Amino acid sequence: MSANQTAALRPLRFDQQVIASWIEPETRVLDLGCGDGQLLGHLVREKQVHGTGIELSEAYVAQCIGQGLSVVHGNVNEELPNYPDKAFDYVIVSQTLQQVHRPTKMLEQLLRVGRFGIVSFPNFGYWKVRLQAMFGGRAPKTRELPYEWYDTPNIRVLTLEDFRKYGEEIPFRIMRQEAVAMPGGDPFPRRVNLLPNLRASYGIFMIEGR
Amino acid sequence: MTQSNCSGAETASNGVCLFTLPEPLVFRSGAELSGVQLAYETFGTLAADKSNAVLVCHALTGDSHVASSVHGGQVKPGWWDEYVGPGKPVDTDRFFVICSNILGSCYGSSGPASINPATGSPYGLDFPVVTITDMVRAQRQLVRHFGISRLCAVTGGSLGGMQVLEWAARYPEMVAAAVPIATTTRHSAQAIAFNEVARQSVISDPNWQQGAYYGGPAPDLGLAVARMIGHITYLSDESMHVKFGRNLQNREQLSFNFETDFQVESYLHHQGRKFVQRFDANSFLYVTKAADYFDLELEKPESYASQAFKSSDTRFLVISFTSDWLYPSYQSKTLVTHLQRAGRDVSFCDITEKWGHDAFLLPNNHFADILGGFFSHVR
């Protein structure tokens, strides 16, 4: 129970706060890769959404169900096709896109089962990343991308600009977007309006199928 | 811990209540039987508005004694003590838990060993063939007897899980939450095959006498072998390895005859011997057949389950165990997929556990957390 309480009491990450602010109350929400259910739990409690999560980690699934959340233990790409068209108002992919083997397949399914998709991911165009690659000559390792190249769960690297271009191919329309700086340990995460592809460490997009 | 009294029903000597169905029971086979009895026990207190009832369904050869109670000054442990009781995941301080012995069984509910009032002797094979549907129809009359129109939850593992699914499909309006555990929507050919071998073992025992063995020697040898077969399917390769390996039983060397060499042999013999002391051979035939007949036919859009799952408000929590080879995880996953397609509120966890099908009866913190967390949100 202590793990559940921790998840409920810990404040939302800044990108999750932005996502939560975009969600209308009493809507149907699917959270892909919902982790320990922190965002989903927040939405269920504060916005009375009808929430469902999909999560690969058994320990996280147990924590989520233990909090009273509805979560299916499984792989996102296998589970998404099971849901009917437009079964949800919002489908959230919070910091999962960069870890998925077939992101196009996932986004197509996401836009099928949801009216809107909300996607957040670490920005590989962030200046610290660029500097490390340019001057260090090595695969970048930052607070946002803290892994060695050989053990990272992030198998895709993309920038905010890449994602915007991606929308022409899938295709999707970007309804809302927010670039944020969330340096680890910085007590003042903030929105970035000037030169976001260079200065923001994370991007959050609300998209809709064309 | 103490049981409520058997209001409106007889109390048997062991504290188990006996409920006589007020209406004749129409079986799925078309047979009709009046005066059908269910043995049941309750734990906790039913709220004045009757809103806190949970029905727990037992597995193949279980009974109504799901949780500990005090009887004759002695604590009698229940078969699901890990998970049902005061402060436990299914908290009897909060919930009124009902557990009834299944129809066709031999722990007080009507079955082939019960007395046929028309003849004054046990029914034997004259007892109608029982299905999961019939078991649940009978349970429903019991639930209605309490004046309960909606159950907070119906839960159970294995054959109990099949009853949970039948409840959710037949009476969705009465089931707020359904928690089927280590179960299946239909028996695989493999599961039917194991049951048939077990039944043939009973039937080939010369003492079986077409089921009319009451008053004479019972087909104990056949029933013991049947139980040994069942026990193998409840364990897993790994759990057998961990428990027994190839260790020898009470000897230093191989016997080079057909005595008991290995511990695993001795264990199975022991399970077989224990079982014949507590279970009726005909009941075993009936309940295994009921499990084999069970089929929600979810892939057929016109099936009653498909229809019910499309419109129900029931919340589902489906739990499987990775080493269960009797009802493997993929069978639970199939159910989950159908519920997702129907747009139902469903949670699912495939718990990593080495103990095989029996895992749902054993202590497991992960399982307890999931069950307790889910039940703490059941209303």
XYZ file of C-alpha atoms in Angstrom:
589
model
C 0.000 0.000 0.000
C 2.923 2.351 0.682
C 3.961 2.271 -2.974
C 0.411 3.194 -3.966
C 0.294 6.069 -1.544
C 3.654 7.328 -2.804
C 2.357 7.360 -6.370
C -0.744 9.242 -5.290
C 1.100 11.816 -3.186
C 4.083 12.519 -5.418
C 3.478 15.717 -7.431
C 2.948 15.274 -11.148
C 5.927 15.789 -13.403
C 5.681 19.121 -15.200
C 4.890 17.538 -18.597
C 2.175 15.490 -16.892
C 0.757 18.697 -15.383
C 0.523 20.186 -18.868
C -1.178 17.041 -20.167
C -3.619 17.012 -17.242
C -4.508 20.652 -17.930
C -5.526 19.711 -21.486
C -7.958 16.944 -20.463
C -11.632 17.824 -20.145
C -13.407 16.406 -17.063
C -15.516 13.232 -17.301
C -13.980 12.159 -20.597
C -12.686 8.723 -21.585
C -8.899 8.473 -21.331
C -6.462 5.724 -22.325
C -2.913 6.051 -20.972
C -0.372 3.987 -22.910
C 2.576 2.899 -20.794
C 0.897 4.324 -17.719
C 3.711 3.308 -15.337
C 2.693 3.374 -11.694
C -0.524 5.171 -12.648
C 0.414 8.584 -11.323
C -1.082 10.629 -14.173
C -4.018 8.268 -14.671
C -4.798 8.304 -10.946
C -4.652 12.096 -10.919
C -7.065 12.319 -13.865
C -9.487 9.843 -12.279
C -9.462 11.653 -8.930
C -9.314 15.288 -10.061
C -11.144 15.166 -13.378
C -13.443 12.188 -12.867
C -12.322 10.695 -16.175
C -13.106 7.102 -17.133
C -9.514 5.988 -17.305
C -7.769 2.880 -18.574
C -4.059 2.154 -18.749
C -1.889 -0.287 -20.612
C 1.383 -1.226 -18.975
C 4.050 -3.818 -19.676
C 5.617 -3.992 -16.209
C 3.857 -6.419 -13.893
C 4.969 -4.492 -10.796
C 3.479 -1.254 -12.136
C 0.267 -3.032 -13.167
C -0.066 -4.363 -9.639
C 0.440 -0.858 -8.224
C -2.153 0.620 -10.585
C -4.819 -1.996 -9.886
C -4.002 -1.639 -6.215
C -4.945 2.050 -6.490
C -8.279 1.110 -8.014
C -7.243 2.010 -11.554
C -8.258 -0.065 -14.566
C -5.086 -1.291 -16.209
C -4.375 -4.050 -18.694
C -1.060 -5.880 -18.430
C 0.361 -6.043 -21.920
C 2.192 -4.590 -24.865
C 0.834 -1.344 -26.306
C 1.068 -2.476 -29.928
C -0.795 -5.699 -29.127
C -3.467 -4.120 -26.945
C -4.377 -1.011 -28.983
C -5.984 -2.944 -31.889
C -8.409 -4.532 -29.378
C -10.261 -1.286 -28.714
C -13.141 -0.105 -30.912
C -12.859 3.032 -33.060
C -13.051 6.249 -31.030
C -13.455 4.308 -27.779
C -11.617 7.144 -25.996
C -11.585 10.936 -26.087
C -7.867 11.120 -25.325
C -5.110 8.590 -25.778
C -1.959 9.598 -23.905
C 1.545 8.493 -24.825
C 3.631 10.164 -22.176
C 7.347 9.555 -22.714
C 6.763 6.226 -24.354
C 7.005 7.061 -28.069
C 10.807 7.008 -28.030
C 10.718 3.470 -26.576
C 8.350 1.894 -29.101
C 9.597 -0.357 -31.898
C 6.977 0.664 -34.435
C 5.868 4.209 -33.581
C 3.945 4.739 -36.844
C 1.828 1.658 -36.247
C 1.177 2.852 -32.714
C 0.218 6.407 -33.701
C -2.138 5.145 -36.413
C -3.894 2.920 -33.876
C -3.880 5.731 -31.334
C -5.657 8.066 -33.761
C -8.151 5.296 -34.570
C -9.163 4.522 -30.975
C -9.032 8.124 -29.702
C -10.508 11.432 -30.795
C -7.258 13.090 -29.760
C -3.795 11.799 -29.075
C -1.501 13.437 -26.554
C 2.165 12.682 -27.113
C 5.110 13.781 -24.998
C 8.772 12.880 -25.504
C 12.302 14.139 -24.701
C 13.586 16.552 -27.339
C 16.783 15.394 -29.003
C 17.205 18.893 -30.410
C 17.816 20.246 -26.881
C 20.989 22.326 -26.765
C 22.710 20.202 -24.141
C 22.235 17.124 -26.303
C 23.533 18.958 -29.349
C 26.602 20.221 -27.492
C 27.511 16.797 -26.183
C 27.252 15.169 -29.578
C 29.093 18.011 -31.268
C 31.936 18.628 -28.807
C 32.057 15.403 -26.837
C 31.827 13.306 -29.965
C 29.850 10.693 -28.044
C 26.252 9.579 -27.705
C 24.684 12.191 -25.442
C 23.823 11.441 -21.825
C 21.786 14.082 -20.017
C 19.360 14.248 -17.112
C 16.540 13.762 -19.606
C 18.366 10.987 -21.466
C 20.322 9.442 -18.603
C 21.202 6.098 -20.205
C 24.288 4.643 -21.803
C 23.800 3.886 -25.491
C 23.849 0.131 -24.796
C 21.223 0.000 -22.062
C 18.810 2.771 -22.982
C 15.100 1.968 -23.306
C 14.960 4.853 -25.779
C 15.414 3.263 -29.160
C 14.232 6.345 -31.095
C 15.665 9.808 -30.954
C 13.578 12.667 -32.295
C 13.297 16.414 -32.047
C 10.251 18.645 -31.817
C 10.837 19.564 -35.442
C 10.957 15.858 -36.435
C 7.579 15.295 -34.827
C 5.995 18.239 -36.648
C 7.262 16.900 -39.984
C 6.063 13.392 -38.989
C 2.509 14.736 -38.921
C 2.605 15.245 -42.680
C 3.323 11.563 -43.221
C 1.018 9.762 -40.759
C -0.978 12.096 -41.225
C -2.101 14.031 -38.182
C -2.929 17.609 -37.330
C -1.335 19.288 -34.318
C -4.080 20.824 -32.183
C -1.985 22.083 -29.278
C 1.673 22.023 -28.416
C 3.869 22.965 -25.542
C 7.638 22.928 -25.267
C 8.952 22.701 -21.730
C 12.268 22.788 -19.946
C 12.449 20.275 -17.123
C 16.054 20.061 -16.076
C 16.235 17.312 -13.474
C 16.324 18.751 -10.003
C 15.299 22.192 -11.228
C 12.475 23.291 -8.954
C 11.207 25.671 -11.622
C 10.318 23.795 -14.756
C 8.895 26.192 -17.319
C 7.291 26.572 -20.690
C 9.654 27.540 -23.514
C 8.308 29.819 -26.204
C 11.486 31.172 -27.771
C 13.464 28.695 -29.958
C 11.747 25.653 -28.434
C 13.518 23.064 -30.601
C 16.826 24.268 -29.153
C 15.852 25.263 -25.641
C 13.158 22.783 -24.574
C 14.017 19.396 -23.133
C 10.532 17.977 -23.658
C 7.729 18.410 -26.174
C 4.022 17.786 -25.631
C 1.602 17.646 -28.553
C -2.133 17.124 -28.854
C -2.877 15.611 -32.247
C -5.917 14.576 -34.260
C -6.161 12.372 -37.351
C -6.612 14.200 -40.620
C -14.532 -14.614 12.371
C -17.896 -15.815 13.651
C -20.550 -16.872 11.245
C -23.934 -15.300 11.044
C -26.812 -17.544 11.896
C -28.678 -19.351 9.175
C -31.763 -17.149 9.102
C -34.534 -18.830 7.186
C -32.432 -21.919 6.609
C -31.489 -25.049 8.475
C -28.198 -25.260 10.297
C -26.254 -28.453 9.818
C -24.185 -29.883 12.665
C -20.891 -28.364 11.451
C -22.260 -24.825 11.373
C -22.908 -24.931 7.652
C -26.304 -23.567 6.599
C -28.651 -25.493 4.345
C -30.856 -23.550 1.967
C -33.670 -25.269 0.110
C -34.431 -23.604 -3.211
C -38.010 -22.306 -3.103
C -38.464 -22.908 -6.809
C -37.731 -26.077 -8.780
C -34.397 -25.879 -10.569
C -34.568 -26.255 -14.340
C -31.236 -27.653 -15.492
C -29.627 -26.761 -18.804
C -30.181 -30.383 -19.858
C -33.937 -29.820 -19.487
C -34.211 -31.877 -16.295
C -36.163 -30.320 -13.441
C -35.622 -30.956 -9.770
C -37.477 -29.591 -6.755
C -36.208 -29.360 -3.204
C -32.645 -28.689 -4.361
C -30.412 -27.769 -1.428
C -27.322 -25.600 -1.234
C -24.915 -25.730 1.697
C -23.501 -22.312 2.399
C -21.633 -20.194 4.916
C -21.453 -16.453 5.391
C -18.744 -14.271 6.893
C -19.095 -10.680 8.060
C -22.342 -8.755 8.436
C -24.876 -7.940 5.772
C -25.531 -4.178 5.695
C -29.091 -3.031 6.354
C -29.414 -1.920 2.738
C -27.844 -5.237 1.625
C -25.223 -3.391 -0.390
C -22.027 -5.091 0.813
C -22.315 -8.687 -0.379
C -19.495 -10.547 -2.091
C -19.996 -14.023 -3.503
C -16.925 -16.275 -3.487
C -17.097 -19.341 -5.723
C -14.965 -22.365 -4.860
C -12.977 -24.577 -7.210
C -13.619 -28.169 -8.345
C -13.655 -30.062 -5.063
C -13.867 -27.182 -2.607
C -16.535 -26.337 -0.063
C -18.323 -23.387 1.462
C -15.709 -22.858 4.169
C -13.785 -20.077 2.441
C -12.474 -18.330 5.571
C -11.674 -19.224 9.165
C -14.450 -19.461 11.690
C -14.770 -20.661 15.234
C -16.774 -23.820 15.665
C -17.029 -25.719 18.939
C -14.326 -23.486 20.433
C -11.897 -24.432 17.661
C -10.704 -22.279 14.789
C -11.486 -24.054 11.560
C -9.265 -22.682 8.760
C -10.839 -21.802 5.423
C -9.550 -22.721 1.975
C -8.909 -19.066 1.031
C -7.713 -17.814 4.435
C -4.890 -15.921 2.732
C -7.356 -13.648 1.013
C -10.687 -13.650 2.865
C -11.162 -12.519 6.448
C -10.996 -9.451 8.709
C -8.447 -7.021 7.270
C -7.662 -9.399 4.397
C -7.914 -8.425 0.701
C -11.589 -9.475 0.690
C -12.220 -7.799 4.024
C -15.000 -9.386 6.056
C -15.025 -6.329 8.346
C -16.472 -4.522 5.345
C -18.030 -7.164 3.145
C -20.657 -9.805 3.755
C -19.069 -12.836 2.107
C -21.250 -15.695 0.916
C -19.757 -18.996 -0.182
C -21.976 -21.883 -1.185
C -21.050 -25.419 -2.047
C -21.650 -26.086 -5.753
C -24.559 -28.088 -7.049
C -23.496 -31.679 -7.754
C -20.842 -31.659 -5.047
C -20.875 -33.674 -1.833
C -20.488 -31.156 0.993
C -24.151 -30.630 1.768
C -25.444 -29.331 -1.555
C -27.631 -31.587 -3.668
C -25.614 -34.034 -5.744
C -25.504 -37.666 -6.839
C -24.867 -38.827 -3.255
C -27.988 -37.049 -1.950
C -31.132 -39.013 -1.190
C -33.669 -39.117 -4.003
C -37.021 -38.577 -2.228
C -38.752 -40.685 -4.891
C -36.729 -43.798 -4.065
C -35.333 -43.130 -0.596
C -31.837 -44.037 -1.798
C -28.996 -41.925 -3.246
C -29.567 -40.532 -6.723
C -26.377 -41.948 -8.198
C -26.486 -41.400 -11.944
C -30.191 -40.436 -11.751
C -29.035 -37.002 -10.607
C -29.279 -34.600 -13.576
C -26.022 -33.749 -15.327
C -24.910 -30.418 -13.876
C -23.476 -27.450 -15.762
C -21.892 -24.208 -14.557
C -25.142 -22.515 -15.613
C -27.107 -24.751 -13.231
C -24.696 -24.056 -10.373
C -25.093 -20.315 -10.885
C -28.886 -20.516 -11.255
C -29.004 -22.222 -7.866
C -26.608 -19.675 -6.314
C -28.792 -16.878 -7.646
C -31.780 -18.220 -5.726
C -29.634 -18.212 -2.589
C -28.497 -14.617 -3.179
C -32.105 -13.566 -3.759
C -33.064 -15.328 -0.511
C -30.923 -12.753 1.335
C -32.815 -9.980 -0.451
C -29.641 -8.982 -2.285
C -30.328 -7.503 -5.694
C -26.755 -6.542 -6.514
C -23.491 -8.164 -5.467
C -20.471 -5.871 -4.911
C -18.350 -8.578 -6.447
C -18.288 -12.200 -7.502
C -14.880 -13.851 -7.347
C -13.232 -17.238 -7.465
C -10.460 -19.243 -9.063
C -10.437 -22.117 -11.544
C -13.935 -23.678 -11.682
C -14.901 -20.831 -9.321
C -13.716 -18.400 -11.992
C -16.008 -20.073 -14.525
C -18.916 -19.432 -12.170
C -17.802 -15.789 -11.917
C -17.899 -15.477 -15.707
C -21.276 -17.212 -15.870
C -22.631 -14.772 -13.267
C -21.288 -11.781 -15.212
C -22.770 -13.124 -18.445
C -26.160 -14.314 -17.164
C -26.915 -11.713 -14.518
C -24.767 -8.639 -15.333
C -27.229 -6.348 -13.554
C -26.528 -8.209 -10.297
C -22.714 -8.065 -10.535
C -20.907 -4.766 -9.862
C -17.469 -6.353 -10.173
C -16.305 -9.710 -11.484
C -12.916 -11.133 -10.514
C -12.198 -14.375 -12.407
C -8.838 -15.870 -11.386
C -6.727 -18.599 -13.011
C -9.623 -19.632 -15.182
C -10.838 -19.929 -18.760
C -13.855 -19.109 -20.893
C -13.815 -22.681 -22.224
C -11.899 -25.865 -21.611
C -9.167 -26.661 -24.096
C -9.077 -30.130 -25.639
C -6.123 -30.800 -23.336
C -8.115 -29.920 -20.205
C -11.026 -32.096 -21.370
C -8.569 -34.907 -22.097
C -7.148 -34.847 -18.574
C -10.651 -34.853 -17.094
C -11.709 -37.743 -19.289
C -8.725 -39.842 -18.234
C -9.603 -39.053 -14.620
C -13.257 -39.999 -15.146
C -12.319 -43.219 -16.943
C -10.171 -44.120 -13.965
C -13.253 -43.886 -11.710
C -15.564 -45.612 -14.189
C -13.156 -48.519 -14.744
C -12.951 -49.253 -11.037
C -15.027 -52.455 -10.575
C -16.523 -50.960 -7.423
C -18.066 -48.094 -9.368
C -21.109 -50.226 -10.397
C -22.604 -47.641 -12.771
C -22.578 -45.177 -9.909
C -24.721 -47.360 -7.619
C -21.977 -48.134 -5.109
C -23.543 -46.413 -2.111
C -23.786 -48.762 0.864
C -21.030 -50.963 -0.606
C -17.340 -50.509 -1.341
C -16.662 -47.251 -3.193
C -14.433 -46.952 -6.294
C -11.621 -45.564 -4.166
C -8.735 -46.835 -6.264
C -10.118 -45.252 -9.416
C -10.901 -41.998 -7.624
C -7.429 -41.846 -6.081
C -5.800 -42.229 -9.489
C -8.169 -39.569 -10.863
C -7.007 -37.184 -8.167
C -3.377 -37.941 -8.896
C -3.934 -36.957 -12.523
C -5.653 -33.762 -11.427
C -2.849 -32.903 -9.042
C -0.256 -33.082 -11.786
C -2.186 -30.452 -13.771
C -2.411 -28.164 -10.717
C 1.369 -28.012 -10.338
C 4.036 -27.035 -12.842
C 7.249 -28.543 -14.093
C 9.209 -26.016 -12.048
C 7.171 -26.392 -8.858
C 7.541 -30.183 -8.996
C 11.248 -29.767 -9.547
C 11.528 -27.383 -6.595
C 9.376 -29.538 -4.308
C 10.599 -33.021 -5.189
C 13.281 -33.082 -7.833
C 14.249 -36.722 -8.274
C 14.621 -37.230 -4.539
C 14.039 -40.750 -3.276
C 11.409 -41.512 -0.683
C 12.562 -43.335 2.487
C 15.358 -45.178 0.712
C 18.970 -44.746 -0.296
C 18.848 -46.603 -3.598
C 16.451 -47.423 -6.411
C 14.263 -50.410 -5.587
C 14.290 -52.012 -9.039
C 10.706 -53.001 -8.508
C 7.442 -51.046 -8.512
C 7.495 -49.792 -4.983
C 7.514 -46.073 -4.344
C 10.980 -44.844 -5.298
C 10.523 -41.124 -5.720
C 9.130 -38.470 -3.393
C 6.843 -37.215 -6.123
C 5.239 -40.676 -6.340
C 4.732 -40.764 -2.608
C 3.211 -37.278 -2.715
C 0.694 -38.262 -5.399
C -0.259 -41.450 -3.526
C -0.817 -39.373 -0.410
C -3.004 -36.876 -2.290
C -5.028 -39.722 -3.793
C -5.562 -41.415 -0.408
C -6.546 -38.155 1.259
C -9.026 -37.338 -1.486
C -11.045 -40.556 -1.347
C -11.685 -39.901 2.338
C -13.313 -36.594 1.587
C -14.903 -36.733 -1.845
C -17.614 -38.726 -3.569
C -16.614 -40.450 -6.817
C -19.890 -39.666 -8.607
C -19.618 -36.009 -7.591
C -16.169 -36.000 -9.129
C -17.631 -37.247 -12.412
C -20.360 -34.586 -12.322
C -18.202 -31.571 -11.507
C -15.449 -32.433 -13.991
C -18.113 -32.813 -16.681
C -19.538 -29.413 -15.742
C -16.081 -27.880 -16.237
C -15.726 -29.567 -19.641
C -19.149 -28.373 -20.808
C -18.432 -24.755 -19.868
C -18.045 -22.544 -22.941
C -18.907 -18.843 -23.074
C -18.632 -19.011 -26.898
C -17.312 -15.469 -26.839
C -16.311 -15.529 -30.488
C -19.943 -16.024 -31.462
C -21.577 -12.571 -31.519
C -24.975 -14.074 -30.701
C -23.801 -15.959 -27.613
C -25.332 -14.895 -24.322
C -21.929 -13.897 -22.984
C -21.044 -11.757 -26.010
C -24.402 -10.022 -25.725
C -24.065 -9.467 -21.974
C -20.474 -8.260 -22.148
C -21.498 -5.666 -24.743
C -23.935 -3.956 -22.436
C -22.829 -4.686 -18.897
C -21.556 -2.133 -16.385
C -19.648 -4.822 -14.520
C -16.019 -3.973 -13.721
C -13.709 -6.883 -14.482
C -10.410 -7.830 -12.889
C -8.876 -10.814 -14.668
C -5.875 -12.521 -13.087
C -3.744 -15.327 -14.502
C -0.497 -16.954 -13.405
C 2.415 -17.433 -15.777
C 3.120 -21.078 -14.878
C -0.534 -22.228 -15.037
C -0.629 -24.813 -17.794
C -4.141 -26.081 -17.022
C -5.661 -22.693 -17.860
C -2.726 -20.887 -19.469
C -2.456 -17.098 -19.439
C -3.423 -16.810 -23.107
C -6.909 -18.042 -22.215
C -7.376 -15.197 -19.717
C -5.935 -12.824 -22.299
C -8.564 -13.971 -24.804
C -11.271 -13.016 -22.330
C -9.623 -9.626 -21.757
C -9.479 -8.976 -25.505
C -13.206 -9.678 -25.819
C -13.937 -7.315 -22.939
C -11.727 -4.602 -24.478
C -13.521 -4.976 -27.815
C -16.834 -4.668 -26.031
C -15.629 -1.436 -24.416
C -15.880 -2.845 -20.885
C -13.995 -1.652 -17.835
C -11.366 -4.367 -17.521
C -8.107 -4.779 -15.643
C -5.751 -7.655 -16.207
C -2.553 -8.911 -14.609
C -0.547 -11.977 -15.563
C 1.285 -12.664 -12.312
C 4.756 -14.206 -12.581
C 4.617 -17.240 -10.312
C 6.190 -20.685 -10.467
C 3.573 -22.698 -8.573
C 1.320 -23.525 -11.531
C -2.475 -23.504 -11.459
C -2.563 -23.816 -7.655
C -0.900 -20.385 -7.314
C -4.201 -18.636 -6.563
C -4.534 -20.608 -3.326
C -1.015 -19.899 -2.072
C 0.419 -16.855 -0.270
C 1.546 -14.204 -2.751
C 2.073 -10.550 -1.827
C 1.651 -9.333 -5.374
C -1.649 -11.120 -5.750
C -2.808 -9.929 -2.317
C -1.983 -6.302 -3.189
C -3.859 -6.468 -6.481
C -6.871 -8.184 -4.964
C -6.914 -5.954 -1.871
C -6.458 -2.768 -3.881
C -9.215 -3.700 -6.284
C -11.614 -4.714 -3.515
C -10.885 -1.523 -1.561
C -12.424 0.349 -4.511
C -15.369 -2.021 -4.959
C -18.678 -0.408 -4.093
